[in-house]
PDB file of C-alpha atoms in Angstrom:
ATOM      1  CA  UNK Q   1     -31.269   0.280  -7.915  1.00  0.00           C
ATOM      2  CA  UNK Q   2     -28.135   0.280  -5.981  1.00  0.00           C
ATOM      3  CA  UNK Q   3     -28.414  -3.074  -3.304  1.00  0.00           C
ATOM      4  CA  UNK Q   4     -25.953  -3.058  -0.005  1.00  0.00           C
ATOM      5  CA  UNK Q   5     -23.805  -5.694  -2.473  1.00  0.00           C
ATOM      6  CA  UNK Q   6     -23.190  -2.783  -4.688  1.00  0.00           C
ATOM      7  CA  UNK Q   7     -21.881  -0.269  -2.039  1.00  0.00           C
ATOM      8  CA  UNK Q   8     -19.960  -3.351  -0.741  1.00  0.00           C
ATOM      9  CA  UNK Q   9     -18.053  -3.483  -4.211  1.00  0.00           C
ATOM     10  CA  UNK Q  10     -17.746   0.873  -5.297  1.00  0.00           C
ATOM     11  CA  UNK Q  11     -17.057   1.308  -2.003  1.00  0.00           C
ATOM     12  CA  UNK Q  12     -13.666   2.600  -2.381  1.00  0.00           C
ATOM     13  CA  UNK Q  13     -14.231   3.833  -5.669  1.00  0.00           C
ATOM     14  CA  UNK Q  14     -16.890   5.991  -3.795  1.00  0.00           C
ATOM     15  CA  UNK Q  15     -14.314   7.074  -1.046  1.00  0.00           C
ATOM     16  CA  UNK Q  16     -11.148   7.919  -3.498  1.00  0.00           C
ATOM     17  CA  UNK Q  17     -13.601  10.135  -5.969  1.00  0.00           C
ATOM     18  CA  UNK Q  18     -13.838   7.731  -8.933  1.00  0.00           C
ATOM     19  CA  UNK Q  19     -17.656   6.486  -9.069  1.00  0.00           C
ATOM     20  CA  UNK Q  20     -19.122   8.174 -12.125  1.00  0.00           C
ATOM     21  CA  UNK Q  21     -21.747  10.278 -11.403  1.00  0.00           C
ATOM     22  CA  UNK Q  22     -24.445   7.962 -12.019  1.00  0.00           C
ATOM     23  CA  UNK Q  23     -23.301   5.678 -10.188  1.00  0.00           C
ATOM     24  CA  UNK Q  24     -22.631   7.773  -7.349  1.00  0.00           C
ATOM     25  CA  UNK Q  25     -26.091   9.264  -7.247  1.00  0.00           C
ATOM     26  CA  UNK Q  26     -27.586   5.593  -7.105  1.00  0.00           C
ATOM     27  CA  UNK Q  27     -25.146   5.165  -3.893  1.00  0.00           C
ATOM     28  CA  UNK Q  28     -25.860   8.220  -1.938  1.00  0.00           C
ATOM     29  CA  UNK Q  29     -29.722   7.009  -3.091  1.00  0.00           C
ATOM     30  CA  UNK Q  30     -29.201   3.575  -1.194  1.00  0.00           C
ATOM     31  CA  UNK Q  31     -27.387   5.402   1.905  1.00  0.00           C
ATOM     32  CA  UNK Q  32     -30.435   7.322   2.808  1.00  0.00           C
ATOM     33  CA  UNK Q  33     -32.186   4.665   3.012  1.00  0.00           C
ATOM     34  CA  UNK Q  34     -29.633   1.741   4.837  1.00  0.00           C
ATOM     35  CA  UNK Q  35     -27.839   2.558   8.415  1.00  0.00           C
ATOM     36  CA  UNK Q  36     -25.851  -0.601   7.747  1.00  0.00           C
ATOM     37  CA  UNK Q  37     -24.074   0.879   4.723  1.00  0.00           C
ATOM     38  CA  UNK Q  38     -23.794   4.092   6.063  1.00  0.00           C
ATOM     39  CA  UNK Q  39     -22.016   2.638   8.684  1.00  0.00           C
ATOM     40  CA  UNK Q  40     -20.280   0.056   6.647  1.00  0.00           C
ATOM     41  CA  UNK Q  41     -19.077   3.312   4.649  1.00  0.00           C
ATOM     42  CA  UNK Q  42     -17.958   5.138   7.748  1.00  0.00           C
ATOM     43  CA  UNK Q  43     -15.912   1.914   8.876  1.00  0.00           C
ATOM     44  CA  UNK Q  44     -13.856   2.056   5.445  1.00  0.00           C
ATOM     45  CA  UNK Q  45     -13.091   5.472   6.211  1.00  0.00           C
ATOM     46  CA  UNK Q  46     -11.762   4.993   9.380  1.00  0.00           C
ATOM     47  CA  UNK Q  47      -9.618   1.836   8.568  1.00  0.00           C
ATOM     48  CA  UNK Q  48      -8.497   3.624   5.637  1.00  0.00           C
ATOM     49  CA  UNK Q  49      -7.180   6.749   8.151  1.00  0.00           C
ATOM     50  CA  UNK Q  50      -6.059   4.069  10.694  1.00  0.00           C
ATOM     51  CA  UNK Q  51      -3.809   2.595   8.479  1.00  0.00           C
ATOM     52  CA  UNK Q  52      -2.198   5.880   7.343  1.00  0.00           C
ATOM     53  CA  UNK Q  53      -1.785   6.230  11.023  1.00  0.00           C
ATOM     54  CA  UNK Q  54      -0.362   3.381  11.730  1.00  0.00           C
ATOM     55  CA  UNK Q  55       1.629   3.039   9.080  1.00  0.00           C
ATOM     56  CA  UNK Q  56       2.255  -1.091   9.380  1.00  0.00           C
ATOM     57  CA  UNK Q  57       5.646  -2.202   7.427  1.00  0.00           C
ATOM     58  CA  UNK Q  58       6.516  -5.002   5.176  1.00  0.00           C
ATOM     59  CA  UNK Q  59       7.907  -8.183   6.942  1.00  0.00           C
ATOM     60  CA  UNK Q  60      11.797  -7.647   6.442  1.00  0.00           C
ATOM     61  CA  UNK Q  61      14.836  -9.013   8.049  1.00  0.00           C
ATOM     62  CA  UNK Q  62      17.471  -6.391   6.223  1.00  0.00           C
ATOM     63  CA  UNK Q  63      19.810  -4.921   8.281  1.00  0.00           C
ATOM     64  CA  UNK Q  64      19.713  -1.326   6.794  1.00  0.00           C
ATOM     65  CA  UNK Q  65      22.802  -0.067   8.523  1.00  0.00           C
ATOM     66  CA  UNK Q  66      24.881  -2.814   7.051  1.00  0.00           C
ATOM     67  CA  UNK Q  67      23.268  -2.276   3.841  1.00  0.00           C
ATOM     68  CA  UNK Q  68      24.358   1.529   3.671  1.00  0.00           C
ATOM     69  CA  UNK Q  69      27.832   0.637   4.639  1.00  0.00           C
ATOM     70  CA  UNK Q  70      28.006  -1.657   1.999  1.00  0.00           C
ATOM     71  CA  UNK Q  71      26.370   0.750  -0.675  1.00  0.00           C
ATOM     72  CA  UNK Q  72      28.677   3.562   0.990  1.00  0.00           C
ATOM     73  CA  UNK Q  73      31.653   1.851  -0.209  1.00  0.00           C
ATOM     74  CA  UNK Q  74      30.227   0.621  -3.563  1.00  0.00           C
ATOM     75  CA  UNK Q  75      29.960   4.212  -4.196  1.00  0.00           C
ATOM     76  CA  UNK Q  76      33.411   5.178  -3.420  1.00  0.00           C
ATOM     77  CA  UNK Q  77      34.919   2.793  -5.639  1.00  0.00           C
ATOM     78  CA  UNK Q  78      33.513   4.908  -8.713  1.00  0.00           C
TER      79      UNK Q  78
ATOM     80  CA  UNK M   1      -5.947  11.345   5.643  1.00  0.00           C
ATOM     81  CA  UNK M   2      -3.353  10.483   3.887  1.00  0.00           C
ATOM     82  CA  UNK M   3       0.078  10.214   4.930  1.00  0.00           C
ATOM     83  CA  UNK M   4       2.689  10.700   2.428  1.00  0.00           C
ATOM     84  CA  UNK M   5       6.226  10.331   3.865  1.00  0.00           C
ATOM     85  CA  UNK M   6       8.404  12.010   1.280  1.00  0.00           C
ATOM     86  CA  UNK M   7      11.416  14.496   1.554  1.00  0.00           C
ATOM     87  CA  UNK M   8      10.329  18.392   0.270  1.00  0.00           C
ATOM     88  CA  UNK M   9      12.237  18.801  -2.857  1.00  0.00           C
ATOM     89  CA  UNK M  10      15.084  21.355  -0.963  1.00  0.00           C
ATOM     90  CA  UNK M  11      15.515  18.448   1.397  1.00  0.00           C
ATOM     91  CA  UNK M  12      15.856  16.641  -0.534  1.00  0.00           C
ATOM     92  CA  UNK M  13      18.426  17.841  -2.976  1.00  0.00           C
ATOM     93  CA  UNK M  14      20.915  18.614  -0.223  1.00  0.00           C
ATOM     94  CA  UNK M  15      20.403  14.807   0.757  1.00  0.00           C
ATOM     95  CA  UNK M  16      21.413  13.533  -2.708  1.00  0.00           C
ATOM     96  CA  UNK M  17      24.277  16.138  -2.447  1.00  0.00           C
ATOM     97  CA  UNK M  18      25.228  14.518   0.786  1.00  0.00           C
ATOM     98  CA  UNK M  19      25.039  10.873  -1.268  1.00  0.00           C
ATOM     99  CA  UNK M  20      27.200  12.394  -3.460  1.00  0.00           C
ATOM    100  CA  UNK M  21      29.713  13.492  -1.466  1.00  0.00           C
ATOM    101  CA  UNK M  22      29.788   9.650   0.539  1.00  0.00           C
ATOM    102  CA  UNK M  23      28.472  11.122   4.161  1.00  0.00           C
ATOM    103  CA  UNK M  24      27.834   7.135   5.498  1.00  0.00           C
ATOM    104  CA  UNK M  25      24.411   9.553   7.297  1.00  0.00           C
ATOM    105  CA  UNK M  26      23.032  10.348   4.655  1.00  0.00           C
ATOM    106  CA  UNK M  27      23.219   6.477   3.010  1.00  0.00           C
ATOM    107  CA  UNK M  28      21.953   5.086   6.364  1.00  0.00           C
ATOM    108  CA  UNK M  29      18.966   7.554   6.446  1.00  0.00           C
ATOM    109  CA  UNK M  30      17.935   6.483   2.809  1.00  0.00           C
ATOM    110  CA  UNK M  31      17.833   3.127   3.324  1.00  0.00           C
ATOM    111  CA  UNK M  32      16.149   3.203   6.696  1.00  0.00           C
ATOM    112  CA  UNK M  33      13.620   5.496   4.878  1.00  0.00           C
ATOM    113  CA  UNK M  34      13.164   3.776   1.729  1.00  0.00           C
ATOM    114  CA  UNK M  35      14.534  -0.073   1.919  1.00  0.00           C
ATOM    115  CA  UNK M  36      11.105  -1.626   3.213  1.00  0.00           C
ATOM    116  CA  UNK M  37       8.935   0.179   0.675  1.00  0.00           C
ATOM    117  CA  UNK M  38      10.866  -1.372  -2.055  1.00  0.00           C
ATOM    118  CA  UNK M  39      11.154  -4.524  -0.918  1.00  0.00           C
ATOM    119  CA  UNK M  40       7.312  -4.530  -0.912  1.00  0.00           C
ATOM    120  CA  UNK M  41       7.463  -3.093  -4.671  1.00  0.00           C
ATOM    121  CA  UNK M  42      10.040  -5.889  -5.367  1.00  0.00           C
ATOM    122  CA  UNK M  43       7.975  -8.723  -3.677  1.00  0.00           C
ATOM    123  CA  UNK M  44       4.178  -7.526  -5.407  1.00  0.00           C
ATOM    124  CA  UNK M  45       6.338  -7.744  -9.148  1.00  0.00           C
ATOM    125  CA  UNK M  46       8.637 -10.775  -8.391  1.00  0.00           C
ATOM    126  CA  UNK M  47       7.692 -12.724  -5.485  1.00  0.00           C
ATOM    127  CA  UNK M  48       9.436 -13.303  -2.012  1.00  0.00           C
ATOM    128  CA  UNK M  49      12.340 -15.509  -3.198  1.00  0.00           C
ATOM    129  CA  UNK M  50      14.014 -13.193  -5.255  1.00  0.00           C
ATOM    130  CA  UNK M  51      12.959  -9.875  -3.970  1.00  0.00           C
ATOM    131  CA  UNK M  52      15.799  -9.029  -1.558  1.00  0.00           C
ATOM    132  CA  UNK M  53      18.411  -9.432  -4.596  1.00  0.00           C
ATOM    133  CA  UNK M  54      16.153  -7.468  -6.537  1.00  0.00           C
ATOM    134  CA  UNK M  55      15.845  -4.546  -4.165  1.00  0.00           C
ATOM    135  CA  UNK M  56      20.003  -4.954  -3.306  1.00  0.00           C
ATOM    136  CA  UNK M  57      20.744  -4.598  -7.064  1.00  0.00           C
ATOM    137  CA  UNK M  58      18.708  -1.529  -7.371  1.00  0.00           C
ATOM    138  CA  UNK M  59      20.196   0.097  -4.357  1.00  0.00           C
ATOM    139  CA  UNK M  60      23.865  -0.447  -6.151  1.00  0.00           C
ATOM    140  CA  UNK M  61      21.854   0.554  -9.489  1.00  0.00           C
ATOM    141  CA  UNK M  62      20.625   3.753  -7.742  1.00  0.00           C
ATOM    142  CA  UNK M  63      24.080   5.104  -6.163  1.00  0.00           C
ATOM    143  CA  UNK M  64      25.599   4.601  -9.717  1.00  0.00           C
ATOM    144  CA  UNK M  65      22.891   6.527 -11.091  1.00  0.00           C
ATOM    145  CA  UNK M  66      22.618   9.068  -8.343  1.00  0.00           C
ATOM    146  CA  UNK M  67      24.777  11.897 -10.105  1.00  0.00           C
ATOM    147  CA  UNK M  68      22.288  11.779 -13.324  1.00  0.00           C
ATOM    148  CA  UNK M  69      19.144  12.265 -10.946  1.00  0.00           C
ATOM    149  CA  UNK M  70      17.424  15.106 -11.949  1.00  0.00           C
ATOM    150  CA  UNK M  71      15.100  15.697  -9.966  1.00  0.00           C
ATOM    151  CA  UNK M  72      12.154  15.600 -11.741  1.00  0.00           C
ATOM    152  CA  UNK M  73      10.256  12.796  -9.764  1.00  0.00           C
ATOM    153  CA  UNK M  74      10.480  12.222  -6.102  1.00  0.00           C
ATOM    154  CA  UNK M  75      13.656  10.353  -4.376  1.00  0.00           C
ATOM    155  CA  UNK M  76      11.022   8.208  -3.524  1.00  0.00           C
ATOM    156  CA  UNK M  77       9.552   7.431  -7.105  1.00  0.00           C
ATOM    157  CA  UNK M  78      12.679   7.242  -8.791  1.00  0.00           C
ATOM    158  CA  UNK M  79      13.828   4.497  -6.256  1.00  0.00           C
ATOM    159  CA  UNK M  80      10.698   2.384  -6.729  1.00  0.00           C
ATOM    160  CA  UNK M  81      10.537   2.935 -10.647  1.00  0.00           C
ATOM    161  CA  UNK M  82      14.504   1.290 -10.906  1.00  0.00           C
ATOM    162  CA  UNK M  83      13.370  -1.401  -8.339  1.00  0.00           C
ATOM    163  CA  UNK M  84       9.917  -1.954 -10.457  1.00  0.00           C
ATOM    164  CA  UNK M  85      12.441  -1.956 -13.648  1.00  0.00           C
ATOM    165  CA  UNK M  86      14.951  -4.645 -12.223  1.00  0.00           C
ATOM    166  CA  UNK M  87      11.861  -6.828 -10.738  1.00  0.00           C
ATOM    167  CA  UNK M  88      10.621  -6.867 -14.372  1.00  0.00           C
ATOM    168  CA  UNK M  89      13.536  -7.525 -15.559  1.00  0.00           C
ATOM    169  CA  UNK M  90      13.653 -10.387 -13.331  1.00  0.00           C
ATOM    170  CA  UNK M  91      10.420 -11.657 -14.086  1.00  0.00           C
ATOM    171  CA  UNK M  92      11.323 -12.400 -17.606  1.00  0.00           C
ATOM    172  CA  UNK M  93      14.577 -14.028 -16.783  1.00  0.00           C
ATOM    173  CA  UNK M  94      12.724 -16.295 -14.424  1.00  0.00           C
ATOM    174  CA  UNK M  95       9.727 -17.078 -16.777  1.00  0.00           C
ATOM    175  CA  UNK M  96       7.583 -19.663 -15.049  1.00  0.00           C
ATOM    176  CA  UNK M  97       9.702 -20.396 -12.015  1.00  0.00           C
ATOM    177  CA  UNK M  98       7.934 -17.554 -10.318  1.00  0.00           C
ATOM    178  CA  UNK M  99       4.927 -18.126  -8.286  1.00  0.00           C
ATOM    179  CA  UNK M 100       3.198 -14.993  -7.206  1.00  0.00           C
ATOM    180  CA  UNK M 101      -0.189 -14.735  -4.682  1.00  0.00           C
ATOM    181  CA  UNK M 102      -1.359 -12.491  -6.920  1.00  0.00           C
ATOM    182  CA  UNK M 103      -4.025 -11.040  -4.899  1.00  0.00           C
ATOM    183  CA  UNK M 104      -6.818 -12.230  -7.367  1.00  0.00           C
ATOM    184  CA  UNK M 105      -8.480 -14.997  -6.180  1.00  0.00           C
ATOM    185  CA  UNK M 106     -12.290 -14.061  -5.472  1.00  0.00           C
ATOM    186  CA  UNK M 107     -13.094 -14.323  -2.219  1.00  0.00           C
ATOM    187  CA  UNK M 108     -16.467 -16.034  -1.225  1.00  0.00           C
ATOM    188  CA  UNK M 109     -19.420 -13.790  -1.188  1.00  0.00           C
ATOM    189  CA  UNK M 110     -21.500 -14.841   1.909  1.00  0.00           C
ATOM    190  CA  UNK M 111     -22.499 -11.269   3.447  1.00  0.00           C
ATOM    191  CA  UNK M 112     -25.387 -10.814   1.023  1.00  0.00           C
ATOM    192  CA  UNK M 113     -28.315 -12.417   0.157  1.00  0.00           C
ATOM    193  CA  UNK M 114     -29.672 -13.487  -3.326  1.00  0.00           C
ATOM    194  CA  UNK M 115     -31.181 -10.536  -3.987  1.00  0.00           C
ATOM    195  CA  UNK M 116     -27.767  -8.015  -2.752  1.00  0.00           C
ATOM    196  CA  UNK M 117     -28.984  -7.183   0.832  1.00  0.00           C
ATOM    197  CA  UNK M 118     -26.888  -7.567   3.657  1.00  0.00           C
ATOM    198  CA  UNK M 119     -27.425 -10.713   5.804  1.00  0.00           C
ATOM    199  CA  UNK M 120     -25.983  -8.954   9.016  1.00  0.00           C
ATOM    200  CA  UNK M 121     -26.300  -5.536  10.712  1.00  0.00           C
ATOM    201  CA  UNK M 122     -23.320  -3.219  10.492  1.00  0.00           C
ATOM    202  CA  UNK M 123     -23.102  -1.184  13.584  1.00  0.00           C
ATOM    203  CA  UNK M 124     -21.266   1.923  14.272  1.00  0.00           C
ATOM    204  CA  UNK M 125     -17.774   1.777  15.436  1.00  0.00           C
ATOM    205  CA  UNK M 126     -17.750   2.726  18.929  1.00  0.00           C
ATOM    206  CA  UNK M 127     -14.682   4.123  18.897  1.00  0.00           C
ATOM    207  CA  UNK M 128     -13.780   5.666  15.429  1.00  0.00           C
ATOM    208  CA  UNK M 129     -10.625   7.768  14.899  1.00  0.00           C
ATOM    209  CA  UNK M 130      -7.260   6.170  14.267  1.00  0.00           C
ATOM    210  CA  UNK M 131      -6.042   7.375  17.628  1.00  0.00           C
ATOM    211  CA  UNK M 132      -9.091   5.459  19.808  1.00  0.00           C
ATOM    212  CA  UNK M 133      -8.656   2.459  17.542  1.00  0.00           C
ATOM    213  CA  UNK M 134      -4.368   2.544  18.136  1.00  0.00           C
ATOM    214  CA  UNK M 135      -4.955   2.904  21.975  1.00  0.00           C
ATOM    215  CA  UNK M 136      -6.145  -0.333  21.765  1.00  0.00           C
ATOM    216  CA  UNK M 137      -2.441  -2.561  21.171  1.00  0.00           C
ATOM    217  CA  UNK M 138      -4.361  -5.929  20.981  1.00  0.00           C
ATOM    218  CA  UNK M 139      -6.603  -4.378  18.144  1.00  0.00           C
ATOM    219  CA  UNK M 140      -3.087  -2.940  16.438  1.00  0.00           C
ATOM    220  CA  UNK M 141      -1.273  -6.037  16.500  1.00  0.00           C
ATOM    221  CA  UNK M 142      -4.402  -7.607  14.626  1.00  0.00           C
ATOM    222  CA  UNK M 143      -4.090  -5.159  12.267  1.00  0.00           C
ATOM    223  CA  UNK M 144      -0.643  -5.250  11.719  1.00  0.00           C
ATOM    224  CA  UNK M 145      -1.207  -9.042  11.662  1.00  0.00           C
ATOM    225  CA  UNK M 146      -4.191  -8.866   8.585  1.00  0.00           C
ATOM    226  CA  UNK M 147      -1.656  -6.224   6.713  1.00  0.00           C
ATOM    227  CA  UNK M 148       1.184  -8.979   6.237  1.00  0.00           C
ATOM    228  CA  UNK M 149      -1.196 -11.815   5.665  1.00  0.00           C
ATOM    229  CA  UNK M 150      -2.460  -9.788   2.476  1.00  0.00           C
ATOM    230  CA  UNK M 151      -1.118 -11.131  -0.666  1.00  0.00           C
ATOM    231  CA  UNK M 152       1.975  -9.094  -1.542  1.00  0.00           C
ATOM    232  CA  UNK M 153       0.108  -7.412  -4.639  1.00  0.00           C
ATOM    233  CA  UNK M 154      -2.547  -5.827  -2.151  1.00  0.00           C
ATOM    234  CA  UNK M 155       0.210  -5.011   0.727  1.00  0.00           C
ATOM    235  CA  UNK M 156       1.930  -3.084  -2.120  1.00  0.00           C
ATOM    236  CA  UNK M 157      -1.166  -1.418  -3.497  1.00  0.00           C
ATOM    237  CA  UNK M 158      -2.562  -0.476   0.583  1.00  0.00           C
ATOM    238  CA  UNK M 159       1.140   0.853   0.977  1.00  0.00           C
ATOM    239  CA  UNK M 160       1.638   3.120  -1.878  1.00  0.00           C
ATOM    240  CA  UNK M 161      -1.569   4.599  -2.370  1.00  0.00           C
ATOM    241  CA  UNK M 162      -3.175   4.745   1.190  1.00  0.00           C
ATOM    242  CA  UNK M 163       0.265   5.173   3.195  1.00  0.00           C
ATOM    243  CA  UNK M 164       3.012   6.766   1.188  1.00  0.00           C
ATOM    244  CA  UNK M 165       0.042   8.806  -0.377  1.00  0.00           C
ATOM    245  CA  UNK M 166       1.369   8.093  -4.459  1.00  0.00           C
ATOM    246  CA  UNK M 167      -0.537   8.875  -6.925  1.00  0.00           C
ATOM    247  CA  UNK M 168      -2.195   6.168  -8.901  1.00  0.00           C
ATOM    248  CA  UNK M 169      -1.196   6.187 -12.352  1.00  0.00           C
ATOM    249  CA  UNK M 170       2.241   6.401 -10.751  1.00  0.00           C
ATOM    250  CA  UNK M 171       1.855   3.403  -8.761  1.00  0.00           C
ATOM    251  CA  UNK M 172       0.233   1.485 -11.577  1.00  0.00           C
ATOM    252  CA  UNK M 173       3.044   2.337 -13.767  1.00  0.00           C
ATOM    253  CA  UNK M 174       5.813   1.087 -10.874  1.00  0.00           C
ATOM    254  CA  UNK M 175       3.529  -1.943 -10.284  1.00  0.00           C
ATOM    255  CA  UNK M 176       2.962  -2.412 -13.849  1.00  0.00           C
ATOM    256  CA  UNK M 177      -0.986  -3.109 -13.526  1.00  0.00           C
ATOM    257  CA  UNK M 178      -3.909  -1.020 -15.000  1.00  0.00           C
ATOM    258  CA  UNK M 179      -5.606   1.393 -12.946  1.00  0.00           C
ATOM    259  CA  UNK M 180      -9.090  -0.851 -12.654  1.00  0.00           C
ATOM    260  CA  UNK M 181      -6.573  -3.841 -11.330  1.00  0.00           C
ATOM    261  CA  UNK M 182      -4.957  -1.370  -8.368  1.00  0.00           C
ATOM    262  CA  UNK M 183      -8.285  -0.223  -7.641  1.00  0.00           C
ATOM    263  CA  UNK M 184      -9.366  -3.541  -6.972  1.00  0.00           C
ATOM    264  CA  UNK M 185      -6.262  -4.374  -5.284  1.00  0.00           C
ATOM    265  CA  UNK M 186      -6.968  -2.000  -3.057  1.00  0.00           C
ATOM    266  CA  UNK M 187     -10.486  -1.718  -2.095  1.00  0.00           C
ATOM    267  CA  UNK M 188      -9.469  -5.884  -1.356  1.00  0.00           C
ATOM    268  CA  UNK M 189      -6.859  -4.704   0.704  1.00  0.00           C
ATOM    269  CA  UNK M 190      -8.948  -2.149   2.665  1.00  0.00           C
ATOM    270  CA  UNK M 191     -12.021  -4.751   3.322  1.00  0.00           C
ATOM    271  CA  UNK M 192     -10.000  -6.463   4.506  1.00  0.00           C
ATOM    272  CA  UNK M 193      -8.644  -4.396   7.264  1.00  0.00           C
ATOM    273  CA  UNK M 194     -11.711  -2.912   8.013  1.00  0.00           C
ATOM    274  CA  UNK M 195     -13.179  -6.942   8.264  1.00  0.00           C
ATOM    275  CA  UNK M 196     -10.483  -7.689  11.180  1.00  0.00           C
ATOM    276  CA  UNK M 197     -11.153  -4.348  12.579  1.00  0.00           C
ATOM    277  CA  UNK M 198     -15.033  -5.089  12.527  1.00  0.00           C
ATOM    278  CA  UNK M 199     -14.579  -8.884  13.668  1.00  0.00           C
ATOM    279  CA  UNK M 200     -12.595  -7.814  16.793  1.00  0.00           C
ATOM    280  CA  UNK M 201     -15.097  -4.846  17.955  1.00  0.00           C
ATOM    281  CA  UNK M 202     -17.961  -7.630  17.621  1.00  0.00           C
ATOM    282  CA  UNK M 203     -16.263  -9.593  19.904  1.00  0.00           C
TER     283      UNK M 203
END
C-alpha cells in the first residue's frame, strides 16, 4: 500500500512520467483516498510552473559585456 | 510548463555566422544569454572557487571552436557540454582540494509518522498559478532566496531540467551523474521550493 511518505518521495517521478506503472497505480490508489496528498501533489505542480516562470538565476558577479569584449578580441587574433 | 529558452535552429545559425564574422552584438548577446547557465554547470561539477575560470576558459575554448560547430546539438548544449568537459577536467587536476555541497546529505524526515502518514494537513494553495504566486514580491524574493541556498548540484539540476527545459539524459551526461541521481537532485530541489512556498502561505 502506497502511505503519504511514499507520494512524498515518487512525487516527481509521478509528475515528469517516470513511475512504473505499478507504482503509479498504487499512487493514484492513495490519492483517492488522501486530500493532503492530492494537494501536496498539486503544490509540486505549481512550484514546479512557478519556477519556469520565474526563471531565478545563479548568484554571479560577471560583467558579461566586458566578457564579450574580451572574447571579441580573442577571436580576432585567430 | 516548461520553459526552454533556446535559439530556433535558423536563429541560430545566422547568430554563429554573426560570431564568425566578429559583430561585438552578437558576442554580447551570447554571453548575456548563456554565461549564468554555465557558471551554474561549472559550479554543480567543480565547486565555487574555480568555476568562473572554468566557465572563462570555455568561452575562449568555444570561439576557437566556433567555425567547426556543426550544428547538430543546440548552441546551448554544445556550450554546457565544453564547460562540463573543462570542469572535469578540472576536477582531476584538483583531486581532493575540491570541496563540493554535493546536494546529498539526507535531510531529516519529520513530516511522517512511523507508520508513513502525514503528521500535518496539507491545504490547498489559495492562490495557485505562477502569475498569483509572482504578484506577491515578498513571496518571490523567498523563492529566489531558497533557489540560491540549494546546494549547487540541485540549483543546476532545477535549472536545466525544469527551466531551460533539457532533456535528461542530456543533462546527466553534461553533469556527469546517472539519471536516478538527477532525479533525486531534483525532486530535492523542487520540495524544497514548494516547502518555502508552503511555509510562507501558512503564515
Amino acid at each position: 500500500m502506497f502511505q503519504c511518505k511514499d507520494v512524498a518521495e515518487e512525487a516527481s517521478n509521478y509528475i515528469d512520467g517516470e513511475l512504473p506503472l505499478g507504482k503509479r497505480i498504487g499512487l493514484l490508489l492513495h490519492l483517492v483516498v488522501c486530500s493532503c496528498c492530492r494537494n501536496y501533489l498539486q503544490q509540486l505542480r505549481s512550484t514546479i510552473s512557478t519556477i519556469a516562470l520565474l526563471h531565478p538565476k545563479e548568484k554571479d558577479d560577471t560583467d558579461t559585456l566586458a566578457l564579450a569584449k574580451v572574447l571579441l578580441k580573442a577571436s580576432k587574433k585567430q | 510548463m516548461k520553459k526552454t529558452i533556446s535559439l530556433d535552429k535558423n536563429h541560430e545559425k545566422s547568430l554563429i555566422k554573426q560570431l564568425i564574422a566578429g559583430e561585438p552584438q552578437a558576442f554580447e548577446m551570447v554571453v548575456s544569454q548563456y554565461h549564468n547557465i554555465m557558471l551554474t554547470v561549472a559550479r554543480a561539477i567543480v565547486g565555487e572557487a574555480f568555476a568562473d575560470e572554468v566557465v572563462q576558459d570555455a568561452w575562449i575554448s568555444a570561439i576557437k571552436a566556433l567555425p567547426k560547430f556543426e550544428g547538430r546539438s543546440s548552441l546551448k548544449t554544445w556550450l554546457l557540454n565544453i564547460v562540463s568537459n573543462g570542469a572535469k577536467t578540472r576536477v582531476r587536476r584538483e583531486n581532493r582540494q575540491i570541496s563540493l555541497d554535493d546536494g546529498w546529505q539526507i535531510e531529516p524526515d519529520d513530516h511522517f509518522d512511523q507508520r508513513g502518514h502525514r503528521l500535518d494537513d496539507v491545504h490547498k494553495w489559495e492562490q495557485d498559478t505562477p502569475e498569483a504566486l509572482l504578484a506577491n514580491d515578498q513571496l518571490q524574493t523567498i523563492i529566489e532566496s531558497t533557489f540560491q541556498q540549494l546546494p549547487a548540484l540541485q540549483r543546476a539540476a532545477l535549472t536545466m531540467y525544469d527551466m531551460e527545459g533539457i532533456k535528461m539524459e542530456e543533462m546527466c551526461n553534461i553533469l556527469d551523474i546517472s539519471a536516478s541521481n538527477a532525479r533525486v537532485l531534483l525532486h530535492r530541489a523542487r520540495t524544497a521550493l514548494q516547502q518555502s512556498i508552503e511555509k510562507y502561505q501558512g503564515n
